[in-house]
mmCIF file of C-alpha atoms in Angstrom:
data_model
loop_
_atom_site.group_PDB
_atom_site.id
_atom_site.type_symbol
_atom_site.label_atom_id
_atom_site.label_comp_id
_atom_site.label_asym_id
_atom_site.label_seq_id
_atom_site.Cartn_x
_atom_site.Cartn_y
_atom_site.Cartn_z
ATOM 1 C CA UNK A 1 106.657 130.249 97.177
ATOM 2 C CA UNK A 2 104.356 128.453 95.329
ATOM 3 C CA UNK A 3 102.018 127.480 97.853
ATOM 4 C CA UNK A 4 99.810 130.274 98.886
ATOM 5 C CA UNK A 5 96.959 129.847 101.514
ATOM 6 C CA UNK A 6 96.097 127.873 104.538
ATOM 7 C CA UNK A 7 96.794 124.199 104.134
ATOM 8 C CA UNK A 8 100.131 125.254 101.991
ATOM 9 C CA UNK A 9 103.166 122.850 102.192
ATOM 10 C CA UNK A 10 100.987 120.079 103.464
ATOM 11 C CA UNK A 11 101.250 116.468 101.496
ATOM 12 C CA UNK A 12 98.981 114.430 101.006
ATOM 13 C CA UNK A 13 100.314 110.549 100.838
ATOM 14 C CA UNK A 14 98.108 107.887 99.113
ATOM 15 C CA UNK A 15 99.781 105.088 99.094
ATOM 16 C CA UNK A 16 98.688 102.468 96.339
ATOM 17 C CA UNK A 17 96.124 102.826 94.221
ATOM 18 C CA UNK A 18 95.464 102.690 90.250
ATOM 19 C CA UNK A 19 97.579 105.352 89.309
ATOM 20 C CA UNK A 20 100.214 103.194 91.003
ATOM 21 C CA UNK A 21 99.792 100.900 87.973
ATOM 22 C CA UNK A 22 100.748 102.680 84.683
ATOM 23 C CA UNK A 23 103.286 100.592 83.675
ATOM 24 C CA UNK A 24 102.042 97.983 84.146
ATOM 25 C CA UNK A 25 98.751 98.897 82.189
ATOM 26 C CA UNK A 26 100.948 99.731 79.217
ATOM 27 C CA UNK A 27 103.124 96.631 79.609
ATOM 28 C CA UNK A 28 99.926 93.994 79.223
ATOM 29 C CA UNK A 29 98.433 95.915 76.912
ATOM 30 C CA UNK A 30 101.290 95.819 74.065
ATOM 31 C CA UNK A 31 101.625 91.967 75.349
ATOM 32 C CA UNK A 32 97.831 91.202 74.539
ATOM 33 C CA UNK A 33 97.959 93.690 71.070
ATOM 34 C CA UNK A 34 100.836 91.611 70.087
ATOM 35 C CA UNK A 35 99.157 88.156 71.285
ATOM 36 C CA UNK A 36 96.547 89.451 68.751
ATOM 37 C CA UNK A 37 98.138 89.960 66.159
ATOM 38 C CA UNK A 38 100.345 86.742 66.680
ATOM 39 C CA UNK A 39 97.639 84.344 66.338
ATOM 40 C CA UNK A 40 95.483 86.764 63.749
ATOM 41 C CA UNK A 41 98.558 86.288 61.078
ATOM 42 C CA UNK A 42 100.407 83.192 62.433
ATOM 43 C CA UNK A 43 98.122 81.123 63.362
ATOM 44 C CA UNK A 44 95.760 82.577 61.228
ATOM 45 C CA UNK A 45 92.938 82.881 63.398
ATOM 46 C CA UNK A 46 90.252 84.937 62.561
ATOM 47 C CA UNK A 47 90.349 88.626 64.406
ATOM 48 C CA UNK A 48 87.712 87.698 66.693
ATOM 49 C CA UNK A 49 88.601 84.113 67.411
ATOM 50 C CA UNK A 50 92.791 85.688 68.402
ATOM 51 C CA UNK A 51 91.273 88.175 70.629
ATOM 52 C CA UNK A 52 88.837 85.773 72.463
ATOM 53 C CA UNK A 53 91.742 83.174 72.303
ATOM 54 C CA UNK A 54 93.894 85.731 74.074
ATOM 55 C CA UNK A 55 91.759 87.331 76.695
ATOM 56 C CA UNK A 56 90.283 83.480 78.309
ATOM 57 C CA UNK A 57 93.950 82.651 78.074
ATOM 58 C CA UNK A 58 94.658 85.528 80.025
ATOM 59 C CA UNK A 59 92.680 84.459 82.714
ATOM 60 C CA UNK A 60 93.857 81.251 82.878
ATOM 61 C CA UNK A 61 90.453 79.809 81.641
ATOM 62 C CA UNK A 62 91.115 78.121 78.521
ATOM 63 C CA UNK A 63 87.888 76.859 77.054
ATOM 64 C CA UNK A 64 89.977 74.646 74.570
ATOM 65 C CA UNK A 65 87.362 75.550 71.362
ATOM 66 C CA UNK A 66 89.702 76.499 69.346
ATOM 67 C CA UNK A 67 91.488 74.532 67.342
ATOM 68 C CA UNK A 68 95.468 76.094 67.178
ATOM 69 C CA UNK A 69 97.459 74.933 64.787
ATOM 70 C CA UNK A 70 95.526 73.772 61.373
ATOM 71 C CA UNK A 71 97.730 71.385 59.185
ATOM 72 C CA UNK A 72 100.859 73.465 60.218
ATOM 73 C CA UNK A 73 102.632 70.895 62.873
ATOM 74 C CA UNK A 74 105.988 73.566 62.750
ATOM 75 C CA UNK A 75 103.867 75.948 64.421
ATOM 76 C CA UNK A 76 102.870 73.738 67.444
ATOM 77 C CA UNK A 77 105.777 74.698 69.919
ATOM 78 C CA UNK A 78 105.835 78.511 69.427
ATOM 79 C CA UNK A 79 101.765 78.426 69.927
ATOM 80 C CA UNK A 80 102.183 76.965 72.958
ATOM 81 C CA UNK A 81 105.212 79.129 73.888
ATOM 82 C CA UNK A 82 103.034 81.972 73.501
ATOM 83 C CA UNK A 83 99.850 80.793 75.075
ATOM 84 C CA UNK A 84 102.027 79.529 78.410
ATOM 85 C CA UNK A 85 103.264 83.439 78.640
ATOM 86 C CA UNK A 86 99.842 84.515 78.499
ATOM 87 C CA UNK A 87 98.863 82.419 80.861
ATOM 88 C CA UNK A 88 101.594 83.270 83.399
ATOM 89 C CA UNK A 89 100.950 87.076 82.592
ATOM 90 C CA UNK A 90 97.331 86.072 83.239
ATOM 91 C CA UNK A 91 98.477 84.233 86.842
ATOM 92 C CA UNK A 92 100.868 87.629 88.050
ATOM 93 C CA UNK A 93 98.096 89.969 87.133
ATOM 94 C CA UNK A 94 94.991 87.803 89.153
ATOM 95 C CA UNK A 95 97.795 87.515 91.976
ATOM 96 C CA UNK A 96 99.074 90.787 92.499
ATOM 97 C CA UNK A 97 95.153 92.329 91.997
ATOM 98 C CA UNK A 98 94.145 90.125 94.866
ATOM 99 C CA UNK A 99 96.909 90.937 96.809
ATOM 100 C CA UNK A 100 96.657 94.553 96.298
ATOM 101 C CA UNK A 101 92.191 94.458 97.419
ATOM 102 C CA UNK A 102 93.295 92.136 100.199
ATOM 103 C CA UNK A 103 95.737 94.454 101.175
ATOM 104 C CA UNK A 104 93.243 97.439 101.533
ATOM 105 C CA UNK A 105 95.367 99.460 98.886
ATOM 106 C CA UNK A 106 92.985 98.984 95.931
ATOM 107 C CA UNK A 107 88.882 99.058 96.883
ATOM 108 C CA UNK A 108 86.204 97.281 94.595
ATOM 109 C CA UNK A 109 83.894 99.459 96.474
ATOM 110 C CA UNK A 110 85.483 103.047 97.217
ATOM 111 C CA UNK A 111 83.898 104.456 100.585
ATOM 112 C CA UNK A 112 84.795 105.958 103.920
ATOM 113 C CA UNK A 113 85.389 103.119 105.648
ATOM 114 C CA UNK A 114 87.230 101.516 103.007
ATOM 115 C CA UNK A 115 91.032 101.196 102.735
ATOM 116 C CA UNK A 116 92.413 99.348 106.118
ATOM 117 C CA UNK A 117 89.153 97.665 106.740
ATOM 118 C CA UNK A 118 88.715 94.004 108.006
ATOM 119 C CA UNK A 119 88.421 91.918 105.382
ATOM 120 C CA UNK A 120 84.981 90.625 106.222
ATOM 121 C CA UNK A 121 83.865 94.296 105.797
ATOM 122 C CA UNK A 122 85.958 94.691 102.390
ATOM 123 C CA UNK A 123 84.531 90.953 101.454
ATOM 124 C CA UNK A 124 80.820 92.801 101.703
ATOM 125 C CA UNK A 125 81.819 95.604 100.593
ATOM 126 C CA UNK A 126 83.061 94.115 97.151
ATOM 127 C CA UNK A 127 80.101 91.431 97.178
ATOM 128 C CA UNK A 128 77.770 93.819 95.053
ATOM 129 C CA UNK A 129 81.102 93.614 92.192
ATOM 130 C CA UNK A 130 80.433 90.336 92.005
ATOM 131 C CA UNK A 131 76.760 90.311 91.811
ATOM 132 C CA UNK A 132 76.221 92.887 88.799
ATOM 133 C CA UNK A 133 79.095 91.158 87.272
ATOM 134 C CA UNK A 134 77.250 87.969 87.296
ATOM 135 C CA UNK A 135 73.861 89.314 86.800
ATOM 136 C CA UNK A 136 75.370 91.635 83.533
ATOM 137 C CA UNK A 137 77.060 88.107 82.067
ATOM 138 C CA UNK A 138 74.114 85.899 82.532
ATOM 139 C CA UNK A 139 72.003 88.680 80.844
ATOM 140 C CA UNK A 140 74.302 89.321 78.251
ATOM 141 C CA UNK A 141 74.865 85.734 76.976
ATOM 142 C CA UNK A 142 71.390 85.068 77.035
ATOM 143 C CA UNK A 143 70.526 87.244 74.430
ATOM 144 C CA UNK A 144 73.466 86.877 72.289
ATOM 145 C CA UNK A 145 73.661 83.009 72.302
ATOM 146 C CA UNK A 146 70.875 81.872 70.361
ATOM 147 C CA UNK A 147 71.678 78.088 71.549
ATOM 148 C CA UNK A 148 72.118 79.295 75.793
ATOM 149 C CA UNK A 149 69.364 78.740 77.583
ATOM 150 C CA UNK A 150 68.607 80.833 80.793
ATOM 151 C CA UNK A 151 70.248 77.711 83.082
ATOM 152 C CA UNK A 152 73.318 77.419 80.695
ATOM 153 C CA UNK A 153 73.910 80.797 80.688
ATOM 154 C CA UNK A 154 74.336 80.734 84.399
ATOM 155 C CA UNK A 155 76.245 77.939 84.584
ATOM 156 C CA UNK A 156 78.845 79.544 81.775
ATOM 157 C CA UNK A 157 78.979 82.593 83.865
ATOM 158 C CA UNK A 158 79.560 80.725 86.864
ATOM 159 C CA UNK A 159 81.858 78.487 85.108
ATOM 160 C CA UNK A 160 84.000 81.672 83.520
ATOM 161 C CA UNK A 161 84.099 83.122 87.173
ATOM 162 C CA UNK A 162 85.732 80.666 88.979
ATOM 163 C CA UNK A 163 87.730 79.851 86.113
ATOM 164 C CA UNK A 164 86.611 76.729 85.431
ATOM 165 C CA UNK A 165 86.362 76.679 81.653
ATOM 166 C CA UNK A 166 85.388 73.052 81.081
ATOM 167 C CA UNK A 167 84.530 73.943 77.560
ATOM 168 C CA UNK A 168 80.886 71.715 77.442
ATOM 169 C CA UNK A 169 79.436 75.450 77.059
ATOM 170 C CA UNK A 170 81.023 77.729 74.950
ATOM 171 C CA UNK A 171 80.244 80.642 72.476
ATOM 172 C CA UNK A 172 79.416 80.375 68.944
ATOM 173 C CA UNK A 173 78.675 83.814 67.846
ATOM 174 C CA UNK A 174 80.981 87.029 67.380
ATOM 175 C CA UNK A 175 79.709 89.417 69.450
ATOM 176 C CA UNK A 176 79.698 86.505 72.444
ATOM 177 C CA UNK A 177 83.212 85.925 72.088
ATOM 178 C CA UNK A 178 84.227 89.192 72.391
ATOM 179 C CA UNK A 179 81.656 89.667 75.292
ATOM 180 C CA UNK A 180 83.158 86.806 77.243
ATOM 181 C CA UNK A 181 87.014 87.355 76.487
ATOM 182 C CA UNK A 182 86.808 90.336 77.892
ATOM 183 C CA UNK A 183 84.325 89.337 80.873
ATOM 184 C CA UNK A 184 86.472 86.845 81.517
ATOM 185 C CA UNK A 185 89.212 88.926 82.415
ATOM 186 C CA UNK A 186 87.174 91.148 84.691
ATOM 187 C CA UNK A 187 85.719 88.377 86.406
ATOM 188 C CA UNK A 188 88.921 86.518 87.024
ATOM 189 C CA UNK A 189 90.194 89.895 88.637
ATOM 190 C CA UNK A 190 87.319 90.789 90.833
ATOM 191 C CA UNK A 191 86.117 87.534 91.665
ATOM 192 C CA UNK A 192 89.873 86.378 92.557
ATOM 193 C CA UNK A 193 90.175 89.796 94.899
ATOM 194 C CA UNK A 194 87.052 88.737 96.297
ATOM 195 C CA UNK A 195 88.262 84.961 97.399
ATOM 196 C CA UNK A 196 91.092 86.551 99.166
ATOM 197 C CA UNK A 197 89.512 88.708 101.435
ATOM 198 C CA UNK A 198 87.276 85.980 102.118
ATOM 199 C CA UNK A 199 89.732 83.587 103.023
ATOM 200 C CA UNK A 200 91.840 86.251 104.741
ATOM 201 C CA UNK A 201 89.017 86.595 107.569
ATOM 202 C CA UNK A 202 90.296 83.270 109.703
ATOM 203 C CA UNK A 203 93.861 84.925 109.395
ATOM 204 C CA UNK A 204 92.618 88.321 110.395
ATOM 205 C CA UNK A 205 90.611 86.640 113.886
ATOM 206 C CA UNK A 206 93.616 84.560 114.687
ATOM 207 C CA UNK A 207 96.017 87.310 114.489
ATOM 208 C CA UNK A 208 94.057 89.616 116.441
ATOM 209 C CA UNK A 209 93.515 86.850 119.337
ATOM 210 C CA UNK A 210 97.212 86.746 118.685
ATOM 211 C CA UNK A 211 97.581 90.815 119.263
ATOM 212 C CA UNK A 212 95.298 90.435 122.512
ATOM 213 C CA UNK A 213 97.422 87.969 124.027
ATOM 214 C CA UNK A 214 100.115 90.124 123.467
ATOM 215 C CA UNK A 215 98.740 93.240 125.244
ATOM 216 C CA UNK A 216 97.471 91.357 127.987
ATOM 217 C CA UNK A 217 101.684 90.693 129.233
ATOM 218 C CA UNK A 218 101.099 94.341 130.078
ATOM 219 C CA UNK A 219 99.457 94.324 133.181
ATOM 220 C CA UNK A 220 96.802 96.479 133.683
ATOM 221 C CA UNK A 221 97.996 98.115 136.943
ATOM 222 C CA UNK A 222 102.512 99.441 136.817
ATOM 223 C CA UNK A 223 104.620 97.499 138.914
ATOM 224 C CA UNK A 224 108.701 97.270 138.785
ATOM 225 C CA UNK A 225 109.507 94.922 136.651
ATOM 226 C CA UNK A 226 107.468 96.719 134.188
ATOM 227 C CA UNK A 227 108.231 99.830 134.541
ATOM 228 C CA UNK A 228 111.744 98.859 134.337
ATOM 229 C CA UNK A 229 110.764 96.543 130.969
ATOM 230 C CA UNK A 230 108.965 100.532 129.594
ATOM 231 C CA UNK A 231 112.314 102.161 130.877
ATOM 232 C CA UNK A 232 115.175 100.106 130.416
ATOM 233 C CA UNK A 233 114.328 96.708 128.039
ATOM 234 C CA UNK A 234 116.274 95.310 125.382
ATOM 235 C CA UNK A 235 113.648 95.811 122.914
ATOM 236 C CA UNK A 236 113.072 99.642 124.722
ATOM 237 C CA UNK A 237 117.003 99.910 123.731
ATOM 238 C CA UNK A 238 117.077 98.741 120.656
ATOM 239 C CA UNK A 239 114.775 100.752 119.074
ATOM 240 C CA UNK A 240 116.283 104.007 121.053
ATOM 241 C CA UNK A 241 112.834 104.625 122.513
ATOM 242 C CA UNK A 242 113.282 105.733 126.182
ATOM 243 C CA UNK A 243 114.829 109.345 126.093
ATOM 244 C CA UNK A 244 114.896 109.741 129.397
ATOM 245 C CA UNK A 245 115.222 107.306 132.733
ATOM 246 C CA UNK A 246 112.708 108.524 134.800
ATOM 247 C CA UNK A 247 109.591 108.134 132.890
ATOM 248 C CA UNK A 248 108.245 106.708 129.400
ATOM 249 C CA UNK A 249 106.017 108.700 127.433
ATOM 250 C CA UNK A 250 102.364 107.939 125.651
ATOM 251 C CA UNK A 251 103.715 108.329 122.264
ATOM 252 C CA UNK A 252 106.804 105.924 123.550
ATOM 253 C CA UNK A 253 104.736 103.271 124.798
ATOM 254 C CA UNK A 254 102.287 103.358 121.737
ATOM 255 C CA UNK A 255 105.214 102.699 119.142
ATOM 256 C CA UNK A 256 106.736 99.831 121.729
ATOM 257 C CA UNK A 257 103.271 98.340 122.018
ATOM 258 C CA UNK A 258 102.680 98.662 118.057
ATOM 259 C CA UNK A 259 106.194 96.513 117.685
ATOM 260 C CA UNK A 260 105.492 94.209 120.357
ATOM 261 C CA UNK A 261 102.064 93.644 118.235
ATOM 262 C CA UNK A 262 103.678 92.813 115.422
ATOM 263 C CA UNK A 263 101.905 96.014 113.318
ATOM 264 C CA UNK A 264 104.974 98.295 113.320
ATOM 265 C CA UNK A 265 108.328 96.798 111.977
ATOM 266 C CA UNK A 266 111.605 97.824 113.316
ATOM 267 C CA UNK A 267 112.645 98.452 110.046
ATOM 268 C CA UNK A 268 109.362 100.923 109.815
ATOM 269 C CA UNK A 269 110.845 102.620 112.877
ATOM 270 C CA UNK A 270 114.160 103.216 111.207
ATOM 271 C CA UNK A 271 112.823 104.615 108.021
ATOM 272 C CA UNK A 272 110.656 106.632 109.761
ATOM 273 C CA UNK A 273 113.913 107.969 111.735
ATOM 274 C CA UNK A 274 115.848 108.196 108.809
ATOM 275 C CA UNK A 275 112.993 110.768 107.507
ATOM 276 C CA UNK A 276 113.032 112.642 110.468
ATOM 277 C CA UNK A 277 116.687 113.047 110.408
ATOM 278 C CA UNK A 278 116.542 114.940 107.424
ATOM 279 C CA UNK A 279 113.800 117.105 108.932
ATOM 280 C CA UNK A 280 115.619 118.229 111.968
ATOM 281 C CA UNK A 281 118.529 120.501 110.648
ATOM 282 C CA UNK A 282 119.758 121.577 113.875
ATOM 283 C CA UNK A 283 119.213 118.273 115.543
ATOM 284 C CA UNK A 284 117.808 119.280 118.356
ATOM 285 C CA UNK A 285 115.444 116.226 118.345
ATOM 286 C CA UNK A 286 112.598 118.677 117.140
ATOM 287 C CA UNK A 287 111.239 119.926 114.127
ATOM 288 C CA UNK A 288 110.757 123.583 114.653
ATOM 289 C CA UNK A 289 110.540 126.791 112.390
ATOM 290 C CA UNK A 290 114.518 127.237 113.520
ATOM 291 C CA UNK A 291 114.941 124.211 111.397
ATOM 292 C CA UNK A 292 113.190 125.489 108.261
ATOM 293 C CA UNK A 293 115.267 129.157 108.714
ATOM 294 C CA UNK A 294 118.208 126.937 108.461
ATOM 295 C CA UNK A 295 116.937 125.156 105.562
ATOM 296 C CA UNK A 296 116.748 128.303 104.052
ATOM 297 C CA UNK A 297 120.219 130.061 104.867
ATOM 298 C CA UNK A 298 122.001 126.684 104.139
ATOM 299 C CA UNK A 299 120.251 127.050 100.403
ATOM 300 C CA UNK A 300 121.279 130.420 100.332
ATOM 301 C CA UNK A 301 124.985 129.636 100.672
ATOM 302 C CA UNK A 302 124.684 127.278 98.811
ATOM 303 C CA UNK A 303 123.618 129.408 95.798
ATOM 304 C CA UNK A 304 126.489 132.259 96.704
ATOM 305 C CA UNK A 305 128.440 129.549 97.027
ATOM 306 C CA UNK A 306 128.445 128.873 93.196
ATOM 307 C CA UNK A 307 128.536 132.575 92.284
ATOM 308 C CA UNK A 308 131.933 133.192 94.139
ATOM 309 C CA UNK A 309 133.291 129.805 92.445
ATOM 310 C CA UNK A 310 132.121 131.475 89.538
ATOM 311 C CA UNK A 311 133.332 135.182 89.816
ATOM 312 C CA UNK A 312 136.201 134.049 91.270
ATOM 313 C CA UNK A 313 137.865 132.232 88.493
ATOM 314 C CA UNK A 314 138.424 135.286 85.753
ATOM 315 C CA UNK A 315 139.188 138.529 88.473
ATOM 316 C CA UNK A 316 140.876 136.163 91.478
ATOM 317 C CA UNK A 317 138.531 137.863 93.794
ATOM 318 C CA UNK A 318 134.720 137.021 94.307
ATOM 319 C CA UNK A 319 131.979 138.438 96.178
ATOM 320 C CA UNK A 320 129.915 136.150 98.938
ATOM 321 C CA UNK A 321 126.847 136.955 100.687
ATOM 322 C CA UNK A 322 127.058 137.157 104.590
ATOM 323 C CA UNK A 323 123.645 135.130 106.492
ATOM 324 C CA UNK A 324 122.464 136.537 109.519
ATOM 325 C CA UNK A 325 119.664 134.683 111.658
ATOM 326 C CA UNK A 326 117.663 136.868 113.159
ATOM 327 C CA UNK A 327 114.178 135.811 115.199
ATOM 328 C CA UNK A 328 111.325 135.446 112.486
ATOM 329 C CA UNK A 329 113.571 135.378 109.048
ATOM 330 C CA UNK A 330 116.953 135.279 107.839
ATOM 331 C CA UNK A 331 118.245 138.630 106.160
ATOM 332 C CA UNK A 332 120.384 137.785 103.375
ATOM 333 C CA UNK A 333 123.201 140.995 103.220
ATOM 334 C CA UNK A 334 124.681 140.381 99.555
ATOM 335 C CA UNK A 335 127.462 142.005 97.529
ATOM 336 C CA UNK A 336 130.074 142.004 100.439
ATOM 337 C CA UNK A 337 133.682 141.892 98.806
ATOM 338 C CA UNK A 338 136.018 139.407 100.630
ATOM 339 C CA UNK A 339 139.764 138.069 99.621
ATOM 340 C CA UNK A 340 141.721 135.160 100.787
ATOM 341 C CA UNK A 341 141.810 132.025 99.066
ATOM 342 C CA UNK A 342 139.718 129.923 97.150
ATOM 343 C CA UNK A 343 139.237 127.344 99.154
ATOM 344 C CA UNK A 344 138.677 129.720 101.989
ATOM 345 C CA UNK A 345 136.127 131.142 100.120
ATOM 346 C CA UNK A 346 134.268 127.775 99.067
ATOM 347 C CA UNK A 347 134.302 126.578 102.831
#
């Protein structure tokens, strides 16, 4: 009732994207403000030195300019307990943010075509990520870090991409560390979703040359043994695809081929099924507007239901509401006094 206008009752499914992540968000962040605070009044690290320290250990670089533990050798093995959860924090997060961009359910570049795209096209589309991230760090450092030069900046901002962290160029001021801890981060992310499109486009070619073969066991012109294969297969059985003997339909053939192709999962098929199941109240094997009057009636007795359980008990006789389906809407005739049993009643 809700849902006036044209478009009403429609839903619109996006599956995967940030808002997927909330939890997650929430979960890292009280793990990195407690990091901080760890090696701020543990460690005793100044505030700018624990977040630094935190954020390159978060993604997994680990310049190794900081010196840990100061004349405190008790502290050595809960440091390093705490810097190897960071670091496999740091490893999940990179992971499952590539996986996600190589998947097509997060985009580094938002467009139209984005989403399900190849990954070559995803690779260029998230190139210019890369490029103002690299550009914006090499900038950055350059003026902060009195003792960078041009060259040395790009070779720490190449160096904190990839990871590398060799430590020969590190930062000496405040405002750099806190520049590059969190850089470092952003970097690690993007430039690890990056890598894995990249090295997803061999996969991609040999799985479509994979896809093509498959297809091409369809000949191009029907004779017997495939129509009987389309009409009667094991695989046509299995997945209960072939309603009727005599003939196999477009949308029948496009869900065998999309199995057969390895892009549609049986278990896809079933959920789907399951869904549609659900749907179909009358199971007639189509979801029609008789299905949604029945929806309705069933909801209706439903709701009598519980007011004749509920009269019932004090006076020993109840009142139930009697459901006729007409054509275009179900007419609802309330207040009709009945007797007999209880459970009579509730049936």
């Amino acid at each position: 009732e809700e849902a006036k206008g044209e478009g009403a009752g429609v839903v619109n499914v996006r599956v995967g994207s940030y808002e997927d992540m909330p939890s997650t968000s929430i979960i890292v962040s009280s793990l990195i403000g407690t990091a901080v605070l760890f090696f701020r009044f543990v460690v005793r690290l100044s505030t700018v030195d624990s977040i630094y320290f935190v954020l390159t250990t978060l993604s997994t670089i680990g310049f190794g300019d900081l010196s840990l533990v100061k004349n405190t050798s008790r502290l050595v093995w809960p440091v390093r307990f705490v810097t190897l959860i960071l670091s496999f924090v740091g490893v999940y997060l990179i992971g499952s943010f590539s996986a996600y961009v190589v998947a097509g359910r997060l985009d580094l570049a938002p467009s139209a075509s984005s989403g399900q795209a190849p990954a070559a096209r995803r690779s260029l589309q998230s190139l210019p990520s890369v490029v103002f991230l690299f550009l914006l760090g090499t900038l950055v450092l350059w003026k902060v870090e009195p003792c960078l030069g041009f060259a040395e900046a790009v070779y720490f901002v190449l160096s904190t991409l990839t990871t590398l962290g060799l430590g020969d160029v590190v930062c000496k001021t405040a405002a750099g560390k806190l520049f590059i801890g969190v850089f470092s981060v952003v970097g690690a992310l993007v430039f690890g979703a990056v890598l894995g499109c990249v090295a997803l486009i061999p996969l991609q070619a040999a799985q479509k040359k994979e896809r093509e073969l498959a297809l091409d066991e369809i000949p191009n012109e029907l004779n017997r043994e495939t129509f009987e294969y389309l009409i009667n297969g094991e695989r046509v059985r299995d997945l209960g695809l072939s309603q009727d003997p005599r003939y196999c339909t477009r949308d029948e053939f496009t869900l065998l081929m999309l199995v057969d192709l390895g892009i549609v999962q049986e278990e896809d098929l079933a959920m789907c099924r399951d869904k549609f199941e659900k749907l179909d109240v009358d199971k007639s094997g189509r979801i029609t507007k008789r299905d949604l009057q029945l929806l309705a009636a069933r909801n209706v007795v439903r709701n009598v239901a519980a007011k004749v359980l509920y009269s019932w008990l004090p006076s020993g006789r109840g009142k139930e509401a009697v459901v006729v389906e007409e054509e275009d809407e179900v007419v609802v005739e309330e207040d009709v006094e009945v007797e007999g049993e209880l459970g009579a009643v509730v049936k």
